[in-house]
CSV table of C-alpha atoms in Angstrom, one decimal:
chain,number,residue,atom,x,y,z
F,1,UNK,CA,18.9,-50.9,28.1
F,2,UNK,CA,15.4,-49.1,27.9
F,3,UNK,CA,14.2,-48.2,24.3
F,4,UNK,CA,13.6,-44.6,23.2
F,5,UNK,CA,10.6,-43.9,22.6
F,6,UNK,CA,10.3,-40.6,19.8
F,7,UNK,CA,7.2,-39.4,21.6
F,8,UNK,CA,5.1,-36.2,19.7
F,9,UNK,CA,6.6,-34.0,22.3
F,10,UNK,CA,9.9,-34.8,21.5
F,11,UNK,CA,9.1,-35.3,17.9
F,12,UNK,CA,8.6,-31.2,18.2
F,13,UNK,CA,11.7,-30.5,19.4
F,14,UNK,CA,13.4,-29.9,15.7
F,15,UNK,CA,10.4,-29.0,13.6
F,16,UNK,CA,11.0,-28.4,9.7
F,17,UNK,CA,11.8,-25.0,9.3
F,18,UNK,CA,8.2,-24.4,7.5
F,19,UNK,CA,6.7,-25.0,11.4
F,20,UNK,CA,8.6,-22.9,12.7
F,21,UNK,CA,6.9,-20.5,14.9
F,22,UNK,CA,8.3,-17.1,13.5
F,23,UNK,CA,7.4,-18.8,9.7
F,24,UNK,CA,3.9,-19.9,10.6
F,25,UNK,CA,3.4,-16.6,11.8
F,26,UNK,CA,5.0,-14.8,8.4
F,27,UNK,CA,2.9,-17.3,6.5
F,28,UNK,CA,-0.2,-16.5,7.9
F,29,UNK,CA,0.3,-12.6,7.6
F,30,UNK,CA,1.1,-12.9,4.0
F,31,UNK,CA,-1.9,-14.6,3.3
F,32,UNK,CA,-3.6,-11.9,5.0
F,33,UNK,CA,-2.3,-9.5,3.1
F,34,UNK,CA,-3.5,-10.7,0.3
F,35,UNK,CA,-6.6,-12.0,0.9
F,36,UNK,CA,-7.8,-9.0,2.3
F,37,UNK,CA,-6.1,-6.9,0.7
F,38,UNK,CA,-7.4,-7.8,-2.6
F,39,UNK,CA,-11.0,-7.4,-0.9
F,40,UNK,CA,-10.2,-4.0,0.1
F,41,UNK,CA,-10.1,-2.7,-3.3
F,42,UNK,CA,-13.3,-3.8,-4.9
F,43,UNK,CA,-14.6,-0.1,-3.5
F,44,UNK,CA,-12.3,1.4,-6.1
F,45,UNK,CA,-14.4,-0.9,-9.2
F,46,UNK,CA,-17.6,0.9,-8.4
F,47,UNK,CA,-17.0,3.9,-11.1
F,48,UNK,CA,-15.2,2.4,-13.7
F,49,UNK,CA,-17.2,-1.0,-13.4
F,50,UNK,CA,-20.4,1.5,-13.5
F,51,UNK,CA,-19.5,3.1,-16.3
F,52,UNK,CA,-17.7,0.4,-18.1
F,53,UNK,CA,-21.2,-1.8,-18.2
F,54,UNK,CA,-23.8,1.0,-18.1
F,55,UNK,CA,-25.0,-0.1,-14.3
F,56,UNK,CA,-26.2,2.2,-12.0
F,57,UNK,CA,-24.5,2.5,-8.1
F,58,UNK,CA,-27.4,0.3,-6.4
F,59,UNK,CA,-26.2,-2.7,-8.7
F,60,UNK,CA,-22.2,-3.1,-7.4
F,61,UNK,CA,-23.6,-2.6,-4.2
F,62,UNK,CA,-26.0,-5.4,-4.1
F,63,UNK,CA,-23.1,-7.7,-5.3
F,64,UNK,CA,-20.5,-6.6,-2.6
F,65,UNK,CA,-23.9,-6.9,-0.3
F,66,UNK,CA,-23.8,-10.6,-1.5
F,67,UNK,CA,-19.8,-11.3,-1.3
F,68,UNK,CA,-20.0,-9.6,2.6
F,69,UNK,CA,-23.5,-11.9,3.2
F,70,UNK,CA,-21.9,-14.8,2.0
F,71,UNK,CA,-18.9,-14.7,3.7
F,72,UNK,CA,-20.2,-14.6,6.6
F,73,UNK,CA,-23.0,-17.5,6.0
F,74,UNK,CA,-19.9,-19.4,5.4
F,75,UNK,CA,-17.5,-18.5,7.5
F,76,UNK,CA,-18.8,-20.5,10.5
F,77,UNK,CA,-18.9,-23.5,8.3
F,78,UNK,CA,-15.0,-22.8,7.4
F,79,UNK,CA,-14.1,-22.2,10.8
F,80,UNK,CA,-15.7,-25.3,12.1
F,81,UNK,CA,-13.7,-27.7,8.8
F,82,UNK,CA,-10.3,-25.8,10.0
F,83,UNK,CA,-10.8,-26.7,13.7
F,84,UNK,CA,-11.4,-30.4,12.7
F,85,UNK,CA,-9.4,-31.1,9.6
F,86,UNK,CA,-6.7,-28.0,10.1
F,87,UNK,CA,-6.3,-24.2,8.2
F,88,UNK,CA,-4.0,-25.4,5.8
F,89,UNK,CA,-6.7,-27.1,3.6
F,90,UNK,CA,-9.6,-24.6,4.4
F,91,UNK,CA,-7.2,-21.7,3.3
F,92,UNK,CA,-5.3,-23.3,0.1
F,93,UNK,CA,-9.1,-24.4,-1.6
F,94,UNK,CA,-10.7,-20.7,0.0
F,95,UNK,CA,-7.4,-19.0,-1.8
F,96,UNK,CA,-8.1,-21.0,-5.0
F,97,UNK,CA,-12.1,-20.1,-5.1
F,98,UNK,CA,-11.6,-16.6,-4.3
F,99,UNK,CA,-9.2,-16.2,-7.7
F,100,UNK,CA,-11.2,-18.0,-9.6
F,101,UNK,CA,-14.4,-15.7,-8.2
F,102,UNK,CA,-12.5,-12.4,-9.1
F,103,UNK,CA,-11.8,-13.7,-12.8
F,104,UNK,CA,-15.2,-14.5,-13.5
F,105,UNK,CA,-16.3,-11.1,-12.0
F,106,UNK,CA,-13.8,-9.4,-14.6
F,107,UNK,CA,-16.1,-11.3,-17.2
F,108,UNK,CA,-18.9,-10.8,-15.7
F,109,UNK,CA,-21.7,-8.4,-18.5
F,110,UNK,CA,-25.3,-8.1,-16.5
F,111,UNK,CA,-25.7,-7.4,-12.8
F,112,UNK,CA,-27.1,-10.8,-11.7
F,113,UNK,CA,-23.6,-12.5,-12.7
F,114,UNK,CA,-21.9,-9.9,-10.9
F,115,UNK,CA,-23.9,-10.9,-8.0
F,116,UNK,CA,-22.8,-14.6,-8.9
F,117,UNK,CA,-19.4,-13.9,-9.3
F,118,UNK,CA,-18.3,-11.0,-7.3
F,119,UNK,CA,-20.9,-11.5,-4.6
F,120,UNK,CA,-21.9,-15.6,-3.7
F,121,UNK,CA,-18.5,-17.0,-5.5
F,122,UNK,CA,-16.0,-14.2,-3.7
F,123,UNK,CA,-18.1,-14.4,-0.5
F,124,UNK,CA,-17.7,-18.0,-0.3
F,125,UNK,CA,-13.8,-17.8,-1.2
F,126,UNK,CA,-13.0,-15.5,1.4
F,127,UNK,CA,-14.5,-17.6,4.1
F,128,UNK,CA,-12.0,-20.2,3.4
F,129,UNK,CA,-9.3,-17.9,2.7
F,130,UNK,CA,-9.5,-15.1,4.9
F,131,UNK,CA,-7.7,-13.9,8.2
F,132,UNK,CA,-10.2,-15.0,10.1
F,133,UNK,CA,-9.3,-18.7,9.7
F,134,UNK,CA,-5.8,-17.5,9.7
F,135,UNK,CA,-6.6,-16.0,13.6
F,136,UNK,CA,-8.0,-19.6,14.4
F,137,UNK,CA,-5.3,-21.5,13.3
F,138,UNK,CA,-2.5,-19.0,15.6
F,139,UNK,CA,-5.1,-19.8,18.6
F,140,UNK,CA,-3.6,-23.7,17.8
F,141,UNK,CA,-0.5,-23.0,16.6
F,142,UNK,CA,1.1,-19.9,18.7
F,143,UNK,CA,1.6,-20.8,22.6
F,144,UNK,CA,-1.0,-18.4,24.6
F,145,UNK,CA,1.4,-16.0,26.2
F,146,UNK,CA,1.5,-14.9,22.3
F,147,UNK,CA,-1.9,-15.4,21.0
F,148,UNK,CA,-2.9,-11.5,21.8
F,149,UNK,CA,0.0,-10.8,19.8
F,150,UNK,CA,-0.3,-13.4,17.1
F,151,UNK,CA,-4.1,-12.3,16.7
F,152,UNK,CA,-3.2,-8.7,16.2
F,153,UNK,CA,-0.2,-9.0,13.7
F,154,UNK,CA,-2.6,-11.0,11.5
F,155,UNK,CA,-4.9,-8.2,11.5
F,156,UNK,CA,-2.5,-5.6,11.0
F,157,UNK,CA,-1.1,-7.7,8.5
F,158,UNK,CA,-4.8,-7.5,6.9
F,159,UNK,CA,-4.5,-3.8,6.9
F,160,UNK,CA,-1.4,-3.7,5.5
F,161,UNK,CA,-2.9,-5.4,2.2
F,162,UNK,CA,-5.2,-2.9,2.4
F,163,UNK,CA,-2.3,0.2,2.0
F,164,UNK,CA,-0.5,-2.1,-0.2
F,165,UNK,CA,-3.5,-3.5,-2.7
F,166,UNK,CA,-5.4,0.3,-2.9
F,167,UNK,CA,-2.9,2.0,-5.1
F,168,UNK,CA,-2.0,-1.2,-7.0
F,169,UNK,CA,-5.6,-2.0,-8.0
F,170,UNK,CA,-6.3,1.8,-8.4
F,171,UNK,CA,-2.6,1.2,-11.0
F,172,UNK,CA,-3.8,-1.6,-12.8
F,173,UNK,CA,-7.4,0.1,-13.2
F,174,UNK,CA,-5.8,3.4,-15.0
F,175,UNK,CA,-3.1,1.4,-17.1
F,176,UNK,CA,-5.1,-1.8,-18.0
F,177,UNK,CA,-8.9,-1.0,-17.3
F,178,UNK,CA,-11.4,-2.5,-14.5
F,179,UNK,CA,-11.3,-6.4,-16.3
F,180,UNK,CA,-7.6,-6.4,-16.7
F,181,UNK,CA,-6.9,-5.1,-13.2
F,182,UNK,CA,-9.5,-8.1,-11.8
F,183,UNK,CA,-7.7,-10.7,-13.5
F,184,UNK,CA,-4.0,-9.4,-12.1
F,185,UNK,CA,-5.4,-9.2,-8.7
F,186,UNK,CA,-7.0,-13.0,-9.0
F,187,UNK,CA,-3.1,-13.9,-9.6
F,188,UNK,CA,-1.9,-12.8,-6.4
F,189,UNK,CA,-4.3,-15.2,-4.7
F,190,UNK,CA,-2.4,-18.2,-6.4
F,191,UNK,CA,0.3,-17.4,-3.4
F,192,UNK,CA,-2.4,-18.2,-0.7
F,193,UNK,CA,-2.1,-22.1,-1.1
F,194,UNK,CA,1.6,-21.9,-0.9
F,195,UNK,CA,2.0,-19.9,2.1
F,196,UNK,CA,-1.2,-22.2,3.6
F,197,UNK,CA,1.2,-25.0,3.8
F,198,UNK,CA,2.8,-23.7,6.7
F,199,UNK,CA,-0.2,-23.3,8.8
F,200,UNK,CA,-0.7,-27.5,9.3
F,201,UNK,CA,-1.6,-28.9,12.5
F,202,UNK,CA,-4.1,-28.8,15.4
F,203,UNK,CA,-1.5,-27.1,18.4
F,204,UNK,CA,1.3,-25.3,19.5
F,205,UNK,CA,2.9,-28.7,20.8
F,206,UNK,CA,2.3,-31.8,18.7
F,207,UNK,CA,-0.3,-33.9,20.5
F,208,UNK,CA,-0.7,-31.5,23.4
F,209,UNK,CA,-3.3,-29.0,23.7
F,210,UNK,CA,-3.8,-26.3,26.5
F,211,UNK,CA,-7.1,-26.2,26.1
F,212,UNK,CA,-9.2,-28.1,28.7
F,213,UNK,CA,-12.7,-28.1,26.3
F,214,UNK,CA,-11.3,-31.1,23.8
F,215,UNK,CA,-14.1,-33.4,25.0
F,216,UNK,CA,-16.7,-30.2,24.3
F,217,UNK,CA,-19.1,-31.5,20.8
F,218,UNK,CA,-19.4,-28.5,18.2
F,219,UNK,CA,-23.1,-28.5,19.0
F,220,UNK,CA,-22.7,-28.4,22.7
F,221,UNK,CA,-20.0,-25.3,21.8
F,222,UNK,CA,-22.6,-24.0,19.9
F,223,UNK,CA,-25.3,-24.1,22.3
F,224,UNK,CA,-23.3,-22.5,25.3
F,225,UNK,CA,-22.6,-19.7,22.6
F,226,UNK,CA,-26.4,-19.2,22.1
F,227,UNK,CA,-27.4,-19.1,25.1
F,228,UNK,CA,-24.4,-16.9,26.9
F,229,UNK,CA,-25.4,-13.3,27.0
F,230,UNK,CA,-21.8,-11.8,26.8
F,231,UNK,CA,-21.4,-13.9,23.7
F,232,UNK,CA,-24.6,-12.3,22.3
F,233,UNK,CA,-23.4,-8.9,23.4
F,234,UNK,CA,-19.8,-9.5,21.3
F,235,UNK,CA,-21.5,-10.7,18.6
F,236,UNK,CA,-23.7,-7.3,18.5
F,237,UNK,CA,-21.2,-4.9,18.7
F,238,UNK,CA,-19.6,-7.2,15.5
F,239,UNK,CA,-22.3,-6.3,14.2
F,240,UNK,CA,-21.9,-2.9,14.2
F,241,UNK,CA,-18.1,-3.4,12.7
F,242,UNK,CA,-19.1,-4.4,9.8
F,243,UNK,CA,-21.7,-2.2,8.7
F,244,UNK,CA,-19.2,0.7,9.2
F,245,UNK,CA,-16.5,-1.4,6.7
F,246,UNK,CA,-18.4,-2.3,3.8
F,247,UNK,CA,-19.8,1.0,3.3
F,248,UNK,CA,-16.7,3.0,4.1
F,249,UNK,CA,-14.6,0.5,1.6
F,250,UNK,CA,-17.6,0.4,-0.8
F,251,UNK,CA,-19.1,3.2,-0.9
F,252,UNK,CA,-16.5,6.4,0.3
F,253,UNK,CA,-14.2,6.4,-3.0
F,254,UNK,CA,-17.5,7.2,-4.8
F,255,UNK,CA,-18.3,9.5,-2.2
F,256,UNK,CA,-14.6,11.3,-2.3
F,257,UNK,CA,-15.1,11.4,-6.3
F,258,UNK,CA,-18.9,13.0,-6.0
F,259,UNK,CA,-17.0,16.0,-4.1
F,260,UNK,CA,-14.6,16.2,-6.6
F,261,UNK,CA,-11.9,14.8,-5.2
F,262,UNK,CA,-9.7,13.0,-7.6
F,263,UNK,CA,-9.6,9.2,-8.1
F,264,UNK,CA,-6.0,9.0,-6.6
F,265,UNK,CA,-6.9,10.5,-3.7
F,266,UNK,CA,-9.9,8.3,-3.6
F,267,UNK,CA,-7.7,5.3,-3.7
F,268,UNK,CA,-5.2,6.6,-1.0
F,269,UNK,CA,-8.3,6.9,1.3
F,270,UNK,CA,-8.7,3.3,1.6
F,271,UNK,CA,-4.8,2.6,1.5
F,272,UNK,CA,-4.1,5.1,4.5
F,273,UNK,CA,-6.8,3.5,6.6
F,274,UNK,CA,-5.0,-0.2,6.1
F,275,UNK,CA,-1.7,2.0,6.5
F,276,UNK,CA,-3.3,3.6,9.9
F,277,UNK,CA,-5.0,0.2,11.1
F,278,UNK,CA,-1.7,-1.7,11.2
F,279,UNK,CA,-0.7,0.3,13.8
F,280,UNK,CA,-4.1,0.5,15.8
F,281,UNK,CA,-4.4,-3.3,15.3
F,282,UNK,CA,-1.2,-4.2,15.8
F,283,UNK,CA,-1.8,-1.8,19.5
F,284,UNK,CA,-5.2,-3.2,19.9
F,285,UNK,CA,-3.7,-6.8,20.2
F,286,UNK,CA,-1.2,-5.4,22.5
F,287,UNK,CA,-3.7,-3.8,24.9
F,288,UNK,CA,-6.0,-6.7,24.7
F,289,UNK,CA,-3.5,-8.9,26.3
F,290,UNK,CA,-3.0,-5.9,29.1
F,291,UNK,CA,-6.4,-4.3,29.3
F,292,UNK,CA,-10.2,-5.1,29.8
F,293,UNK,CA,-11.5,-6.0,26.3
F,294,UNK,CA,-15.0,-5.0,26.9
F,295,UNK,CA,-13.6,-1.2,27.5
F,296,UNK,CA,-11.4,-1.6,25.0
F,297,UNK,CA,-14.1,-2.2,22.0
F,298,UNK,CA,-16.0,0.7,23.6
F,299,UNK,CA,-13.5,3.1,23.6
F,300,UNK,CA,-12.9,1.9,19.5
F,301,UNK,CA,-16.4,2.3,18.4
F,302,UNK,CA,-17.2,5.7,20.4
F,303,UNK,CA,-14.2,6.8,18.4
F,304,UNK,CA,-15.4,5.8,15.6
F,305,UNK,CA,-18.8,7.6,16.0
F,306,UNK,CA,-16.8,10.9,16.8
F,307,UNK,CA,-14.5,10.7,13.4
F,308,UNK,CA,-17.7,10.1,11.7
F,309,UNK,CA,-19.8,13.0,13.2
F,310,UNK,CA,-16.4,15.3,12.4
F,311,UNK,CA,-16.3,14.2,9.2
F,312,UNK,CA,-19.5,14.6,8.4
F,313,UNK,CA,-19.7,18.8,9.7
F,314,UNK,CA,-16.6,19.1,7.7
F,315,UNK,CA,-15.7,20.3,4.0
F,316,UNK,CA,-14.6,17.7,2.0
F,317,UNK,CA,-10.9,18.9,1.3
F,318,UNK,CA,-7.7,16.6,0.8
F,319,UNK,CA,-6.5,17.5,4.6
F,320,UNK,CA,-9.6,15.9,5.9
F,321,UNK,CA,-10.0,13.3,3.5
F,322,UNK,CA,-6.1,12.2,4.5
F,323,UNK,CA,-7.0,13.4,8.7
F,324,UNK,CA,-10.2,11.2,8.5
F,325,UNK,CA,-8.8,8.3,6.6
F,326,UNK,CA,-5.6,8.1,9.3
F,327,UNK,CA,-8.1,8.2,12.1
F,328,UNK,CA,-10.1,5.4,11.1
F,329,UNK,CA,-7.5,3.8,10.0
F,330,UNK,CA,-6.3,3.4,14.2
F,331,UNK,CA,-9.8,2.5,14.6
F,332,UNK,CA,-10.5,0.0,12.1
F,333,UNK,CA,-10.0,-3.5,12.0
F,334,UNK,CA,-9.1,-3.1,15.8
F,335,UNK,CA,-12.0,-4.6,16.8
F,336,UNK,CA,-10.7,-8.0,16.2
F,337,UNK,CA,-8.2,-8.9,18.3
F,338,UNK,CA,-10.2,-8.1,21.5
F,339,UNK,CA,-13.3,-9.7,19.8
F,340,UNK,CA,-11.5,-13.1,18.7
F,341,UNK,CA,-9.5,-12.9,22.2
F,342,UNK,CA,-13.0,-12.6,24.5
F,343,UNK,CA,-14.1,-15.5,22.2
F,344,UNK,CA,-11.4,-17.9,22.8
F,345,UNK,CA,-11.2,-16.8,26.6
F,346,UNK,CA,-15.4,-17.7,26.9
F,347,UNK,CA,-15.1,-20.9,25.1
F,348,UNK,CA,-11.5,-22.0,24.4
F,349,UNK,CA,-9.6,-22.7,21.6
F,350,UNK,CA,-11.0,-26.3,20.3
F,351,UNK,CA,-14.0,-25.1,18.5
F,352,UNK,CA,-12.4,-20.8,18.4
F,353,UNK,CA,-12.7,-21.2,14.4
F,354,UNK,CA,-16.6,-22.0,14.6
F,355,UNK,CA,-17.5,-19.6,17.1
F,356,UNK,CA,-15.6,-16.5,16.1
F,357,UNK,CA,-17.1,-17.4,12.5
F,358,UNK,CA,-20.2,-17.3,14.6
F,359,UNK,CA,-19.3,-13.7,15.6
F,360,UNK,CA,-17.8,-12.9,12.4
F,361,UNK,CA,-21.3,-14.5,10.6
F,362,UNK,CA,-22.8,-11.2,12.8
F,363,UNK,CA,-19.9,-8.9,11.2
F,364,UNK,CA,-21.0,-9.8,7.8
F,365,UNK,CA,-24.6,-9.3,8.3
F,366,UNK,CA,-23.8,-5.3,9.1
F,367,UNK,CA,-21.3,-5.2,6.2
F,368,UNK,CA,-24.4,-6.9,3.7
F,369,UNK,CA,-26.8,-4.4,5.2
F,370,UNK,CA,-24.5,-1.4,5.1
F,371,UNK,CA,-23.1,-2.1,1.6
F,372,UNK,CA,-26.6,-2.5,-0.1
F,373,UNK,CA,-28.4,0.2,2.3
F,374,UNK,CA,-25.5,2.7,1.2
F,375,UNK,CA,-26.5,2.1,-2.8
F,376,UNK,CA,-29.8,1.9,-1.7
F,377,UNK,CA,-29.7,5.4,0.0
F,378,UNK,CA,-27.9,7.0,-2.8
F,379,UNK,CA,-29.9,6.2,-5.4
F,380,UNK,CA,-32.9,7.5,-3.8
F,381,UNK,CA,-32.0,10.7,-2.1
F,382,UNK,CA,-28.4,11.6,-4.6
F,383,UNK,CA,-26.4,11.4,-1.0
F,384,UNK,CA,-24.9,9.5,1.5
F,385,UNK,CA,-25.7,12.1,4.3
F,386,UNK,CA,-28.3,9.6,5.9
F,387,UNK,CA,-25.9,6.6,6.1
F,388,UNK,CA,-23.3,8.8,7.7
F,389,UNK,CA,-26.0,9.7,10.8
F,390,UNK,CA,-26.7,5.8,10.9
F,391,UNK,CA,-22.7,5.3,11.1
F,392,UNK,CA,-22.8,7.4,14.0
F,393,UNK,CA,-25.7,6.0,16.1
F,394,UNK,CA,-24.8,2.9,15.8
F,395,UNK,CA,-21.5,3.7,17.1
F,396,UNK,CA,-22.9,5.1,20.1
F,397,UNK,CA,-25.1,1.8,20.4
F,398,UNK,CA,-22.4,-0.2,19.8
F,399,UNK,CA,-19.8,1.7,22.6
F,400,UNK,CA,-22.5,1.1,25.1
F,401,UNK,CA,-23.7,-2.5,24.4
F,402,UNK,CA,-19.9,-3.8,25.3
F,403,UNK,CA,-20.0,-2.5,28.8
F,404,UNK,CA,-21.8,-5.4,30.4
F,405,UNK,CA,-19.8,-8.0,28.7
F,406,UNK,CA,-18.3,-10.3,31.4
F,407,UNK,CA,-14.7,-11.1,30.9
F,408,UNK,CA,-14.7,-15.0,32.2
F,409,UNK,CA,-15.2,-18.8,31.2
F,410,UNK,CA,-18.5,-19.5,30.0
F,411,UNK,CA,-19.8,-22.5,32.4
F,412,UNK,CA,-22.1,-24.3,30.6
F,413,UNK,CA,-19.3,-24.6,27.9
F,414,UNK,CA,-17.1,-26.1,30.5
F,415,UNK,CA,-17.1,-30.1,30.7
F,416,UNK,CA,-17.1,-31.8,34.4
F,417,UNK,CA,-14.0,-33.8,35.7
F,418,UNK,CA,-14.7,-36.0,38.3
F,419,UNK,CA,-17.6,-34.4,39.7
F,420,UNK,CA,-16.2,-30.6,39.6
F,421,UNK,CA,-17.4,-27.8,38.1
F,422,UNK,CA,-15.2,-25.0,36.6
């Protein structure tokens, strides 16, 4: 009578219930709740940090400049750990540094340790904790007629911290003070490493993988990345992303404030764009699955330029404040599922986590430059009337930059089997 052998296909068939699909997918949206969530309300520190220390604009702004730098320095490096020793590690010890970050920028007294604290320490904690790692791990651990899906309810999930975290860290800062409020924000990334756990393994099927580049190095990956020009096209559009978020999220509460609208208003700004973006993400992931992605970005960042230019022509009245904020909100973070989906379509899913950090690494170089450039700009002219026009050209540059992008398998990334080439 033959033996049976408990093979890791079979071995799948009655996971515990902390690998289940639907839980892995719950886990890794409530981690990105949090995570970015929590990042999402650092804009709403600038005044009362300001005043609290006696620093001027130019000074938070060069530390959220470092935290956005930083993050994306790292984030390739986090990326590349989770796709050869799993998520689950990267995002528990990027969860832990990340709160530990945010207390020490509570305690933080001169503008170099906020740079320190709040900028490199934060910067580097996010890497390892953020939703990008989270979007790597559901390119393993969701089965690809899902992945479009998966990718977009982690970033609506994202957004959702953001509508959730505004008015609780705008709470804590008008009942305990900007130090307090730090510190009670650091405590809600203890849950990161807890909901990490569920994120373990390498694929959708234990010891199967659908993804033909397994024999592909990380430096071979990396060098088909460098020298594919639709790659190099994504990753300049990213670009453009990320300069519009950090100084929207850093910079527009203080901007809101300056036209004398209220700080609660301020703070509902920021929440109704996560609000908004959970339902343009959660659609962008949808449509990426359904539509051309190199369109789709397009369309998002010509949008954006338009909300901007209206914005900017407009008075500065509640009705537009909330009409903007909703708007961008749809456009937001919707950039990310068709990015992270052409990235994994070019190259595959083995090394997804480096080379969407590699695109992400882009991202973060915007968001540095348009976080310090918006202090930068304020302090010398007394407006942010210049960074609004950039917003909008590069939106226009951006919308035109992803029409050439070519929707198909990279083939020098491609490894050879038996003489054929893909």
């Amino acid at each position: 009578m033959a033996a049976t052998v408990n093979t890791p296909a079979t071995a799948t068939l009655s996971p515990p219930w902390w690998r289940r699909p639907m839980v892995i997918v719950t886990a890794g949206c409530l981690i990105s709740i949090i995570t970015f969530g929590v990042r999402s309300s650092f804009g709403l520190f600038t005044t009362p940090l300001v005043d609290l220390r006696g620093w001027d604009r130019e000074a938070f702004a060069l530390a959220m400049a470092f935290q956005n730098l930083l993050w994306g320095l790292t984030q390739p490096i986090a990326g590349a750990i989770a796709d050869r020793f799993g998520a689950a590690r990267v995002l528990a010890i990027g969860g832990l540094i990340y709160a530990a970050g945010v207390v020490l920028m509570a305690i933080s007294t001169n503008p170099v340790m906020l740079t320190m604290t709040g900028g490199v320490i934060i910067g580097i904690g996010i890497a390892g904790g953020s939703f990008t790692v989270v979007i790597a791990a559901f390119s393993r651990l969701v089965e690809p007629s899902k992945r479009s899906w998966a990718f977009g309810l982690a970033t609506a999930a994202g957004s959702m911290g953001q509508f959730l975290f505004a008015p609780l860290g705008q709470a804590f800062i008008s009942t305990y003070g900007p130090q307090t409020a730090l510190i009670l924000l650091a405590g809600t990334l203890l849950l990161v490493p807890l909901f990490a756990r569920s994120l373990t393994g390498s694929a959708y099927v234990a010891g199967a993988s659908d993804d033909p580049d397994d024999l592909v190095s990380a430096g071979q990956a990396l060098r088909a990345a460098g020298t594919y020009p639709s790659y190099l096209m994504l990753a300049a559009g990213f670009f453009v992303c990320g300069f519009h978020i950090a100084f929207v999220t850093t910079h527009l509460p203080a901007y809101l404030t300056d036209h004398g609208m209220s700080v609660a208003v301020a703070a509902w700004s920021i929440s109704l764009i996560g609000l908004f973006n959970v339902i343009g993400a959660y659609t962008s992931g949808i449509l990426a699955g359904r539509w051309p992605r190199r369109y789709l970005l397009s369309a998002i960042y010509l949008a954006r330029g338009a909300v901007f230019a209206i914005f900017l022509v407009a008075p500065v009245t509640t009705a537009t404040v909330v009409i903007t904020s909703m708007l961008l909100g749809l456009l937001w973070l919707s950039t990310v599922p068709p990015t992270s989906g052409l990235v994994a379509l070019m190259f595959g899913t083995r090394h997804v986590g480096m080379l969407f950090g590699m695109v992400f690494l882009s991202h973060q170089v915007g968001a540095f430059i348009g976080a310090l450039l918006g202090g930068t700009i304020y302090e010398q002219t007394g407006s942010y009337h210049l960074m609004w026009i950039l917003c909008i050209v590069l939106s226009i540059g951006a919308g035109l930059v992803h029409l050439p992008i070519k929707e198909r398998r990279a083939r020098t990334a491609e490894p050879t089997a038996e003489g054929s080439t893909v």
